[in-house]
CSV table of C-alpha atoms in Angstrom, one decimal:
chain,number,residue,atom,x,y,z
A,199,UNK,CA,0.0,0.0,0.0
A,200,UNK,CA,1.1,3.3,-0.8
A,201,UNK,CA,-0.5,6.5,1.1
A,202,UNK,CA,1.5,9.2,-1.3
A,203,UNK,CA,-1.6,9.4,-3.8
A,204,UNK,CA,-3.8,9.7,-0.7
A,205,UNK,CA,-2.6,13.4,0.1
A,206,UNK,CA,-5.1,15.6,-0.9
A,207,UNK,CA,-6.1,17.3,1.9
A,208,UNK,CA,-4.0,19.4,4.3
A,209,UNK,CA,-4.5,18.3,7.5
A,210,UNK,CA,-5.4,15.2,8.8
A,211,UNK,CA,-4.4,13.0,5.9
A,212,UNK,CA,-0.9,14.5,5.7
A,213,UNK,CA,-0.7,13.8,9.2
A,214,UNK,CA,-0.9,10.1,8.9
A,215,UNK,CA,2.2,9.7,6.6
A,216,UNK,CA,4.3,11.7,9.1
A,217,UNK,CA,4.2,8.7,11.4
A,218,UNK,CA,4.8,5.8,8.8
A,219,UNK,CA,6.5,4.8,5.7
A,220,UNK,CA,5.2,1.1,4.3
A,221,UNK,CA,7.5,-0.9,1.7
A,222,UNK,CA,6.1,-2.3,-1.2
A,223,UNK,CA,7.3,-5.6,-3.0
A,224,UNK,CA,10.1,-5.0,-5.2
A,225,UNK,CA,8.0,-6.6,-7.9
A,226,UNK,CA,4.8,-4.5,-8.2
A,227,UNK,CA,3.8,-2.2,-10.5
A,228,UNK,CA,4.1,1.2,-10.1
A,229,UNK,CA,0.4,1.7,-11.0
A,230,UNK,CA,-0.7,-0.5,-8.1
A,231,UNK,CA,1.6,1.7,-5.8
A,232,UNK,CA,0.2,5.0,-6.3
A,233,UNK,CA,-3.5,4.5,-7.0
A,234,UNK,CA,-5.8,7.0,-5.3
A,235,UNK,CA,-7.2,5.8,-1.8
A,236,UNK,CA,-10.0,7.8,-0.6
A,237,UNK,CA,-10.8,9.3,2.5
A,238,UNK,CA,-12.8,6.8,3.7
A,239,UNK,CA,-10.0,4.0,3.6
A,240,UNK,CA,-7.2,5.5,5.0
A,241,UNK,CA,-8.0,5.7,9.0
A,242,UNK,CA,-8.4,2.0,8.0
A,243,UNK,CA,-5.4,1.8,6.0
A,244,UNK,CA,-3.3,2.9,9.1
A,245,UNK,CA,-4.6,0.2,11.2
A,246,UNK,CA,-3.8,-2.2,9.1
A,247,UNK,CA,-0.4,-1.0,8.4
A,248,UNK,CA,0.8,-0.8,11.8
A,249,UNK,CA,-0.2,-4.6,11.6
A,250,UNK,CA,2.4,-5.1,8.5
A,251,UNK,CA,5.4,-6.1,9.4
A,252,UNK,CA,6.5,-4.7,6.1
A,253,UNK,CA,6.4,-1.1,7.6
A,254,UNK,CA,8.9,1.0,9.6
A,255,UNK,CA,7.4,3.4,12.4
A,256,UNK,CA,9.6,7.0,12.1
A,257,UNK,CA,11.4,6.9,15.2
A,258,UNK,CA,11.7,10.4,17.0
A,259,UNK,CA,13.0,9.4,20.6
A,260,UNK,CA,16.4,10.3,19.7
A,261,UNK,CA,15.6,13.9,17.5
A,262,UNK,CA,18.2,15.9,19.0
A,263,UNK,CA,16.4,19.8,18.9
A,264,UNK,CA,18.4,22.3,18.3
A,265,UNK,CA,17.3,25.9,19.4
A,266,UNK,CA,18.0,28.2,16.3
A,267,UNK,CA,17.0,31.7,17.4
A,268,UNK,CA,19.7,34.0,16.3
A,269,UNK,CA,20.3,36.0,19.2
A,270,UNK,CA,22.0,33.0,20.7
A,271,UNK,CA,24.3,32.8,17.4
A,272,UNK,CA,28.3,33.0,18.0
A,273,UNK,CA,29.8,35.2,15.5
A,274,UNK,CA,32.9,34.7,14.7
A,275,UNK,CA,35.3,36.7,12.6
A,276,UNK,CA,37.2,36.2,9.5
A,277,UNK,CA,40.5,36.4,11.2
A,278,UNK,CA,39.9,34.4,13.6
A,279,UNK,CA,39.2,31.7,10.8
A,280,UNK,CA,41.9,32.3,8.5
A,281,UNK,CA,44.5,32.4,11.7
A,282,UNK,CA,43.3,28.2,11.7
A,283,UNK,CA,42.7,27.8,8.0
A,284,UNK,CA,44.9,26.3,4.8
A,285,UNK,CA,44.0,26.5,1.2
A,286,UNK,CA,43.9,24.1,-1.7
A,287,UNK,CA,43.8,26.3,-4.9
A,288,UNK,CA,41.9,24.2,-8.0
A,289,UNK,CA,44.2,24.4,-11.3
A,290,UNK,CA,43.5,26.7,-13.7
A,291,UNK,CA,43.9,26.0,-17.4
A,292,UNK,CA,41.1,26.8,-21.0
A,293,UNK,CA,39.6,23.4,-20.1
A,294,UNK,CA,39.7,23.4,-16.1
A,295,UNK,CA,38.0,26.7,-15.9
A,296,UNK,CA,35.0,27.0,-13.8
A,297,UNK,CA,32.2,29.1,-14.0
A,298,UNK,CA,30.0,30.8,-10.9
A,299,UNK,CA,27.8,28.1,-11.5
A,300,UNK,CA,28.7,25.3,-8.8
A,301,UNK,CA,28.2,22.4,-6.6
A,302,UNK,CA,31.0,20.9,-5.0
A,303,UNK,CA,30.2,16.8,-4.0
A,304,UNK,CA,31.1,16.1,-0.9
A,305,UNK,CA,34.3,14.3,-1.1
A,306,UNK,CA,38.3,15.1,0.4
A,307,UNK,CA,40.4,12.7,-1.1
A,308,UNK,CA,39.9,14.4,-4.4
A,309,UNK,CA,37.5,17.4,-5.7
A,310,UNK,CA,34.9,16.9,-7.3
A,311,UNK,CA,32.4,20.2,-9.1
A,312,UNK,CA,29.4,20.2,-11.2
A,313,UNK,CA,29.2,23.3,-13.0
A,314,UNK,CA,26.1,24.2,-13.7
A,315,UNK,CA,26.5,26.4,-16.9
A,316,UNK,CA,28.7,24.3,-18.3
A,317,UNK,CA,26.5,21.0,-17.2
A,318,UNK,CA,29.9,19.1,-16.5
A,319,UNK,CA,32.2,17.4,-13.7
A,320,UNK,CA,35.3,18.6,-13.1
A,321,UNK,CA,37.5,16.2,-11.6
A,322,UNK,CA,40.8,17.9,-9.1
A,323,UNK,CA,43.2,15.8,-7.4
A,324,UNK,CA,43.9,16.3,-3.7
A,325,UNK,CA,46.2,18.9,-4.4
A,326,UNK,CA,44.2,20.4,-7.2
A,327,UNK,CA,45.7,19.1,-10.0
A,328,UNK,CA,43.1,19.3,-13.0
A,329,UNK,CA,42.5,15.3,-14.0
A,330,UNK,CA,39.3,15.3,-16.3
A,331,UNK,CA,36.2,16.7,-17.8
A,332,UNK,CA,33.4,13.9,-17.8
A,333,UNK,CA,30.0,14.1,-19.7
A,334,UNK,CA,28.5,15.6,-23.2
A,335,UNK,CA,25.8,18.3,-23.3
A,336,UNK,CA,23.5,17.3,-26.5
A,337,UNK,CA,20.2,15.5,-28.1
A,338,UNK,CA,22.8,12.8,-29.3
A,339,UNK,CA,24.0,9.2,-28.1
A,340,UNK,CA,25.3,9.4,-24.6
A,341,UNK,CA,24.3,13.0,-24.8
A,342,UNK,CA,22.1,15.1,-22.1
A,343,UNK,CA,20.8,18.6,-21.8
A,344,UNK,CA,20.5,19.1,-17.8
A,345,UNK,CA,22.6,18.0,-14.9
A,346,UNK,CA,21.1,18.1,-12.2
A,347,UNK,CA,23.1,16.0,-9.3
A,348,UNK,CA,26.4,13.5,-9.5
A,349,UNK,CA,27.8,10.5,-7.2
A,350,UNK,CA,31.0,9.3,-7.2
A,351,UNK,CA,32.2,5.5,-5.8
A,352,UNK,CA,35.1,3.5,-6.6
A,353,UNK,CA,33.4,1.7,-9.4
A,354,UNK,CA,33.0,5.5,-11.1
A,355,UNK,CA,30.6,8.4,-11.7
A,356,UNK,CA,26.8,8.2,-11.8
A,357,UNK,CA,24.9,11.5,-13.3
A,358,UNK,CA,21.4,12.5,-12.3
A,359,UNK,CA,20.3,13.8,-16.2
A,360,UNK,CA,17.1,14.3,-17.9
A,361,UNK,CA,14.2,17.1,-18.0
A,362,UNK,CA,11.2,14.3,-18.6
A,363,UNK,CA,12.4,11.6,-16.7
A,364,UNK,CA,14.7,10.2,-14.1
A,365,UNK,CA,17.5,8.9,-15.6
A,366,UNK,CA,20.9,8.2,-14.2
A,367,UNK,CA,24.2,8.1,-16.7
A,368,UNK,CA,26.9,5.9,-15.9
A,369,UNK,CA,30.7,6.3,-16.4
A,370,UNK,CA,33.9,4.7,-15.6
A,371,UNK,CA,37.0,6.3,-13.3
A,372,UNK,CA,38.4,7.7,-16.3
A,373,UNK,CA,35.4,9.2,-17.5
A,374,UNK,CA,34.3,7.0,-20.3
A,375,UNK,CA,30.4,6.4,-20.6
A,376,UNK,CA,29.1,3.1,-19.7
A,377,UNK,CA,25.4,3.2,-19.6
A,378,UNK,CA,21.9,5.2,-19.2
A,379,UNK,CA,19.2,3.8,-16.9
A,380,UNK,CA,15.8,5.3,-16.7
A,381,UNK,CA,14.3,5.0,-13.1
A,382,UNK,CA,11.0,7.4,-13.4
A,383,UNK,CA,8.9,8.9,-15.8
A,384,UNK,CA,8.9,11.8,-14.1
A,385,UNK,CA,11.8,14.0,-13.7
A,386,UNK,CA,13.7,14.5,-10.2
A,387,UNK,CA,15.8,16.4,-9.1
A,388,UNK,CA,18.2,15.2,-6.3
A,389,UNK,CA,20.1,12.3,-6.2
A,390,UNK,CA,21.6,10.2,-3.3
A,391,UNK,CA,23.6,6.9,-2.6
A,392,UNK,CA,23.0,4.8,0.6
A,393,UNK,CA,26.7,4.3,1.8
A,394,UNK,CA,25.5,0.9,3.4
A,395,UNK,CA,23.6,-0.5,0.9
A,396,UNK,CA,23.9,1.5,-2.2
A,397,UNK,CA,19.9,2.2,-2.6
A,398,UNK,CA,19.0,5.0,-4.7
A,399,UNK,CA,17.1,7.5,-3.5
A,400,UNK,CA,15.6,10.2,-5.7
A,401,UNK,CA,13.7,13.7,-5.0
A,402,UNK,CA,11.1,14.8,-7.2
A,403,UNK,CA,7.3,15.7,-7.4
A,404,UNK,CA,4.2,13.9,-6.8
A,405,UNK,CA,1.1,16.4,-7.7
A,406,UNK,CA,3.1,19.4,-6.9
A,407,UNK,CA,4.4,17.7,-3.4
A,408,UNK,CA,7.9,16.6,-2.8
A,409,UNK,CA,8.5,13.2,-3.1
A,410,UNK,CA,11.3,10.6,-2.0
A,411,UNK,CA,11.5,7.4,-4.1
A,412,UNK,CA,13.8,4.6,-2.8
A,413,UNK,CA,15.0,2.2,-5.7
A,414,UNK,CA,16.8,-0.8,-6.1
A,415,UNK,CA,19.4,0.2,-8.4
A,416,UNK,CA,19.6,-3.4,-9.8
A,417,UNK,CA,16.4,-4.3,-10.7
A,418,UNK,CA,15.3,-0.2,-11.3
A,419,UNK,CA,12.3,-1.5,-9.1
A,420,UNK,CA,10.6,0.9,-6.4
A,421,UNK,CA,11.1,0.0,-2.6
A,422,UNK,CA,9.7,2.5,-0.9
A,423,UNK,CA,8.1,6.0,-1.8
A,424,UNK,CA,7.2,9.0,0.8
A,425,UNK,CA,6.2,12.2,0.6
A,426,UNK,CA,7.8,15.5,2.7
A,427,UNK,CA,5.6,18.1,2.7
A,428,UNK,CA,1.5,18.6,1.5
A,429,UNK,CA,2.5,20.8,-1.6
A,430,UNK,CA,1.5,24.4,0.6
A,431,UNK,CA,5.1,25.1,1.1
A,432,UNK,CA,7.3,25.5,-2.3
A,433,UNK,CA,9.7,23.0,-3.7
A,434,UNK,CA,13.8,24.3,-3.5
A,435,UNK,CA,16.3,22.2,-6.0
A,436,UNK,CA,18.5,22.2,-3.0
A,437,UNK,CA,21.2,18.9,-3.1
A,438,UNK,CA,19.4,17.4,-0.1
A,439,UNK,CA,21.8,13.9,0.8
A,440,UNK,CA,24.4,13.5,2.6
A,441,UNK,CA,26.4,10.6,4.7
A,442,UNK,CA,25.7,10.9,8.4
A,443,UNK,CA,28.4,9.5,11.2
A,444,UNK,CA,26.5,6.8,11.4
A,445,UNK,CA,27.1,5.7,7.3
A,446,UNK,CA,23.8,6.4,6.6
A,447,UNK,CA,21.8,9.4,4.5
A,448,UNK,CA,20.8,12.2,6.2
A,449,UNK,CA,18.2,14.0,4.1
A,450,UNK,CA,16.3,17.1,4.3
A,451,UNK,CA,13.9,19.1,2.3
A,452,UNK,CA,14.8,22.9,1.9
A,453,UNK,CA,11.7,24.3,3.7
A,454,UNK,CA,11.0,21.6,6.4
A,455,UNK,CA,12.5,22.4,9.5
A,456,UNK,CA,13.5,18.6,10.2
A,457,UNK,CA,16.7,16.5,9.3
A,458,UNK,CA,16.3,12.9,8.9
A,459,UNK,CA,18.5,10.1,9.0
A,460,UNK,CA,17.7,7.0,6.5
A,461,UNK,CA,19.1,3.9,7.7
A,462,UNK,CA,18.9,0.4,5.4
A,463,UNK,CA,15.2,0.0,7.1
A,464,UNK,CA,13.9,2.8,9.2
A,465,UNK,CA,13.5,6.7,8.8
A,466,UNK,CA,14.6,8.5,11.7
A,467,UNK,CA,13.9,12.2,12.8
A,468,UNK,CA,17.7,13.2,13.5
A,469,UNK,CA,17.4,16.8,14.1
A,470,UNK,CA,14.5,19.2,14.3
A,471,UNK,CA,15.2,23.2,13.9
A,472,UNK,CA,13.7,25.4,16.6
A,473,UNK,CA,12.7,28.5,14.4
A,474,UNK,CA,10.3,29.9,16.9
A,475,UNK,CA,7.4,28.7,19.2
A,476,UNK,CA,4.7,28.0,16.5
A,477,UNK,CA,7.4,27.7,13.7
A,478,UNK,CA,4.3,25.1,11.5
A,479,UNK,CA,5.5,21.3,10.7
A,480,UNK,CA,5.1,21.7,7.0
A,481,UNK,CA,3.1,18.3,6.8
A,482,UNK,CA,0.2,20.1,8.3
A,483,UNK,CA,0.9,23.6,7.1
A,484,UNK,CA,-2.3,25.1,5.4
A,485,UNK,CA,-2.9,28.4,3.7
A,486,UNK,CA,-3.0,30.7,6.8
A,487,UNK,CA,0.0,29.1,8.4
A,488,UNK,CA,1.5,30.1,5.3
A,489,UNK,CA,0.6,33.6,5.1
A,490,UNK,CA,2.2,34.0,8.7
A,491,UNK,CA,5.6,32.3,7.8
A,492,UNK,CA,5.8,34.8,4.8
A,493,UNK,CA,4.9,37.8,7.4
A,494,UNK,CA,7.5,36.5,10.1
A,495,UNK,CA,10.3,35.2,7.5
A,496,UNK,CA,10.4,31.4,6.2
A,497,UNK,CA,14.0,29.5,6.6
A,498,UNK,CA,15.3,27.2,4.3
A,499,UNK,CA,18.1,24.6,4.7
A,500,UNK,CA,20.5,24.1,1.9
A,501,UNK,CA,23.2,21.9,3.4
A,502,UNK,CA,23.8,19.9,6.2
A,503,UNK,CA,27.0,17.9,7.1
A,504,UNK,CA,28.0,16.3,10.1
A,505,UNK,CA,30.6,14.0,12.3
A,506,UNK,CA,30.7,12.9,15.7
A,507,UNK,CA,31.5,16.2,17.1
A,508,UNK,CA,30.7,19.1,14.6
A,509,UNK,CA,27.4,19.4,12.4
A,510,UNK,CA,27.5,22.6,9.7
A,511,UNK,CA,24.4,24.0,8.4
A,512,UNK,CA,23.8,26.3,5.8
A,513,UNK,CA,20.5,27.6,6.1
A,514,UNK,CA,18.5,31.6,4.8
A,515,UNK,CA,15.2,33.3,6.5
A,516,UNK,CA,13.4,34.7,3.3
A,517,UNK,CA,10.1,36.2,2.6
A,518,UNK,CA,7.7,37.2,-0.5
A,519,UNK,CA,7.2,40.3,0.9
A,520,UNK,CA,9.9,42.0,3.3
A,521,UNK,CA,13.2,42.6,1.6
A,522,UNK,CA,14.9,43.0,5.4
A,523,UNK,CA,13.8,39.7,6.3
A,524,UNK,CA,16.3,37.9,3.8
A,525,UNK,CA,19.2,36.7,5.5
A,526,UNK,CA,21.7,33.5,5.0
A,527,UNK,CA,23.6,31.8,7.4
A,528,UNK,CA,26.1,29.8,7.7
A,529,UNK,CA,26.4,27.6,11.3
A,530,UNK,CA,28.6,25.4,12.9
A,531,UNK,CA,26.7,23.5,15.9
A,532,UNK,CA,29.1,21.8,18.7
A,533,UNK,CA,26.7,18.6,19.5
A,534,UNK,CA,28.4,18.4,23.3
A,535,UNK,CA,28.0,22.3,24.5
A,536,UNK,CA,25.5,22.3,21.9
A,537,UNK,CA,27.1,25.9,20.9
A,538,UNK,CA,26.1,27.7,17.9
A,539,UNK,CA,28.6,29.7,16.2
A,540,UNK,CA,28.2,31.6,12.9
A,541,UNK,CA,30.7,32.4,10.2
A,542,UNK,CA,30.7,35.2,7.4
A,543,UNK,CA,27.7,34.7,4.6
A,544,UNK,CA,27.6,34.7,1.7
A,545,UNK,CA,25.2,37.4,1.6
A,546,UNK,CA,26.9,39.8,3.4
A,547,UNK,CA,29.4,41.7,2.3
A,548,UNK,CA,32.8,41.7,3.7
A,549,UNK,CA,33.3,37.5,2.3
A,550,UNK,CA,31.8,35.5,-0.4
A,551,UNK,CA,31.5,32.3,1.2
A,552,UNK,CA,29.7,29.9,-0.3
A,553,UNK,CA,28.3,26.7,1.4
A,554,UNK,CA,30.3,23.9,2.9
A,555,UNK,CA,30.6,20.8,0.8
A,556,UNK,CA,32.7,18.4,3.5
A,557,UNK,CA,33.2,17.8,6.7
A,558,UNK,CA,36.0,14.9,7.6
A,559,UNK,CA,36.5,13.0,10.9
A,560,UNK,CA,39.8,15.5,11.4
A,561,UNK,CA,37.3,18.3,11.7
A,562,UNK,CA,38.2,20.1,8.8
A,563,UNK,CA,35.3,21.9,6.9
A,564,UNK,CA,35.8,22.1,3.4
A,565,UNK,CA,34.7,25.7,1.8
A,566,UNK,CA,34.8,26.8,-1.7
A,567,UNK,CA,35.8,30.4,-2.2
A,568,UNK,CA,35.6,32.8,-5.2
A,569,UNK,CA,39.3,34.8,-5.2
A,570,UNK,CA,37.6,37.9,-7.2
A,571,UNK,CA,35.0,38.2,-4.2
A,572,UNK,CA,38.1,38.6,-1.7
A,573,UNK,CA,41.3,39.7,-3.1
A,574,UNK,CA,40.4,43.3,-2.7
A,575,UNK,CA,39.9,42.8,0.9
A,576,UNK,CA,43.1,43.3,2.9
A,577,UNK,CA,42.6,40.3,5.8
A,578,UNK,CA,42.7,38.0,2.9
A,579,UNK,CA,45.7,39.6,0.9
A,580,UNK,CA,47.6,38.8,4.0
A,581,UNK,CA,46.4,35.6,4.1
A,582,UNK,CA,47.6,34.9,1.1
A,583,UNK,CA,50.9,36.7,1.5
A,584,UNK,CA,51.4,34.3,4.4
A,585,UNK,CA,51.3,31.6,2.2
A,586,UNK,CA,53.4,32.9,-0.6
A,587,UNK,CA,51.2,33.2,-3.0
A,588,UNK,CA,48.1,34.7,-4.2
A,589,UNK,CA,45.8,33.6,-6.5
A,590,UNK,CA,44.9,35.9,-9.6
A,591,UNK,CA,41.6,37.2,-10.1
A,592,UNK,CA,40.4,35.0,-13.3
A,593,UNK,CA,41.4,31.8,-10.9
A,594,UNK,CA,39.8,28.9,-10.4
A,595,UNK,CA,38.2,28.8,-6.9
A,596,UNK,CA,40.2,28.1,-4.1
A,597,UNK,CA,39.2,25.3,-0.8
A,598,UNK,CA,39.4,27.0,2.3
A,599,UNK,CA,40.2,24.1,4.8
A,600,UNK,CA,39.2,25.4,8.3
A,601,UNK,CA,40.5,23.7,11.6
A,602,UNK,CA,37.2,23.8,13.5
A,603,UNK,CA,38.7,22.7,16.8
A,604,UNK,CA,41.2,25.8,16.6
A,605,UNK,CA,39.2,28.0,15.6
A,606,UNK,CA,36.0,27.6,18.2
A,607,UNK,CA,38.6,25.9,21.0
């Protein structure tokens, strides 16, 4: 049984799916999974499903809540971070050049970058040595027209493509293509590997509402399918997985104010954002809920990494109407003082620091910085004169490598 179809209504139907996700047999059709169940069937539906053994119950005892009211917000300064900070500077040649355009995967032992004007991967050494160029924008063989998320493994480079349909291209290590798998006949829009299992997990729509399809890469057949939020809220191409210290996915949808972890069985409620008192659980959120988030500022997650001791979020308060109510931050949470320190935006105006892309077990958080943004400011000229050299303005951008332990000891 599937209960994604069954979402109509705002209230008390959305509330049901918050509480359970049920599996499906590998083997059904997709048009038995997503028929329409009416009203009348689902309070029974949920009684029998908490009968299936097939189904997982979301597990919230452990949700760790984290306060976010920004008068509680550390701020630290750009000195301060630089004083505890190395660089990495990403070669810069006619066929390694990047645009402004980017999404950085979240890897160390080498760089990875998906340029989005370009609709390539660029492939950097540890050192940032230029190594390849992979994929071919086009309406030919092996060709695509929109690429929209990447994952690397040791067996090579898979490519979220497509505007119709979901459909993942496959290449080797050195970049030559191996294969194109259609998932979906819908398109979607983020793509994520389960480190334990290797699962795919896909973001899309489903009737305007944002969607999570779980598929067995093998047999392209669907596992699981859930929905996020009831379709009031609006849909953000944010890249929403990520690998949690645990080796699984955390995921997150850009204006939910909950993290969740995604283990080989069970979907857990890992974190939950404390925006204010009667901040709405988008599930239930309904059209005057709505017109109050716009009036008090909405906040949207874009990234979220984590290890045993540090988690970074990047995360903005918007709104339709007040200009002074837009606002990005980016946050780095201690989980043992539970601490909440804040480091220069990328909307304000003394840095250009875009979000975080990785964050290792030696508590280094990997940042991508653009040098024509900063060489004018004197803190980072002397930076750079530290290290002997400066990077020109036309250069590739450059991985600022901050020692979180040094810098908030």
């Amino acid at each position: 049984v599937n209960l994604t179809s069954a979402l109509s209504e705002e209230d008390s139907q959305a509330k049901c799916f918050n509480h359970y996700i049920c599996f499906v047999p590998p083997n059904q059709q997709r048009s038995e999974m997503t028929r329409k169940l009416t009203n009348s069937t689902v309070s029974g539906c949920i009684l029998i499903l908490c009968l299936m053994p097939s189904c997982m119950q979301e597990t919230n005892e452990a949700t760790i809540v984290i306060n976010m009211d920004t008068q509680r917000f550390i701020d630290i300064g750009i000195e301060r971070i630089l004083d505890n900070s190395t660089y990495t500077t990403l070669e810069f040649t006619p066929e390694s050049s990047l645009s402004g355009i980017l999404w950085f995967l979240q890897y160390c032992d080498a760089f990875y970058v998906i340029d989005g004007r370009q609709r390539k991967l660029l492939h950097f050494d540890s050192q940032g040595k230029f190594i390849q160029k992979i994929g071919e924008v086009g309406a030919g063989p092996n060709e695509f027209v929109a690429l929209f998320d990447a994952h690397v493994s040791e067996k090579g480079f898979s490519f979220l493509v497509g505007t119709s349909e979901t459909k993942i291209f496959d290449y080797s290590l050195g970049g030559e293509f191996l294969r194109s798998t259609t998932f979906l006949p819908e398109p979607s829009y983020a793509f994520g590997v389960h480190p334990q299992n290797g699962d795919y997990f896909f973001k899309g729509l489903e009737h305007q509402k944002p969607r999570i399809t779980k598929i067995d890469p093998h047999s392209s057949s669907v596992i699981d399918t859930f929905l996020t939020m009831n379709g009031f809220a609006g849909f953000e191409m944010d890249h929403n997985f990520s690998v949690s210290t645990n080796d699984n996915m955390l995921f997150f949808t850009s204006m939910d104010n909950q993290v969740y972890e995604i283990t080989t069985d069970t979907r857990e409620v890992k974190y939950k954002l404390e925006y204010r008192s009667n901040y709405p659980d988008y599930l239930n959120i309904n059209r005057d809920s709505w017109k109050d988030l716009d009036t008090h500022g909405y906040w949207l997650i874009h990234r979220i990494l984590e290890n045993n001791d540090w988690m970074y979020l990047c995360i903005s308060r918007g709104s339709n109407t007040q200009d002074d109510l837009q606002e990005l931050y980016n946050l780095v949470y201690n989980i043992k003082t539970q601490e909440i320190f804040r480091i220069p935006g990328r909307w304000q105006d003394q840095n250009d620091f875009y979000p975080a892309f990785y964050l290792g077990e030696d508590n280094l958080l990997h940042i991508s910085m653009v040098p024509v943004k900063i060489l004018d400011d004197p803190i980072w000229m002397e930076f750079f004169n530290r290290s002997g050299k400066s990077p020109d303005e036309d250069s590739n951008p450059i991985i600022l490598k901050v020692a979180l332990d040094k810098v908030f000891k």
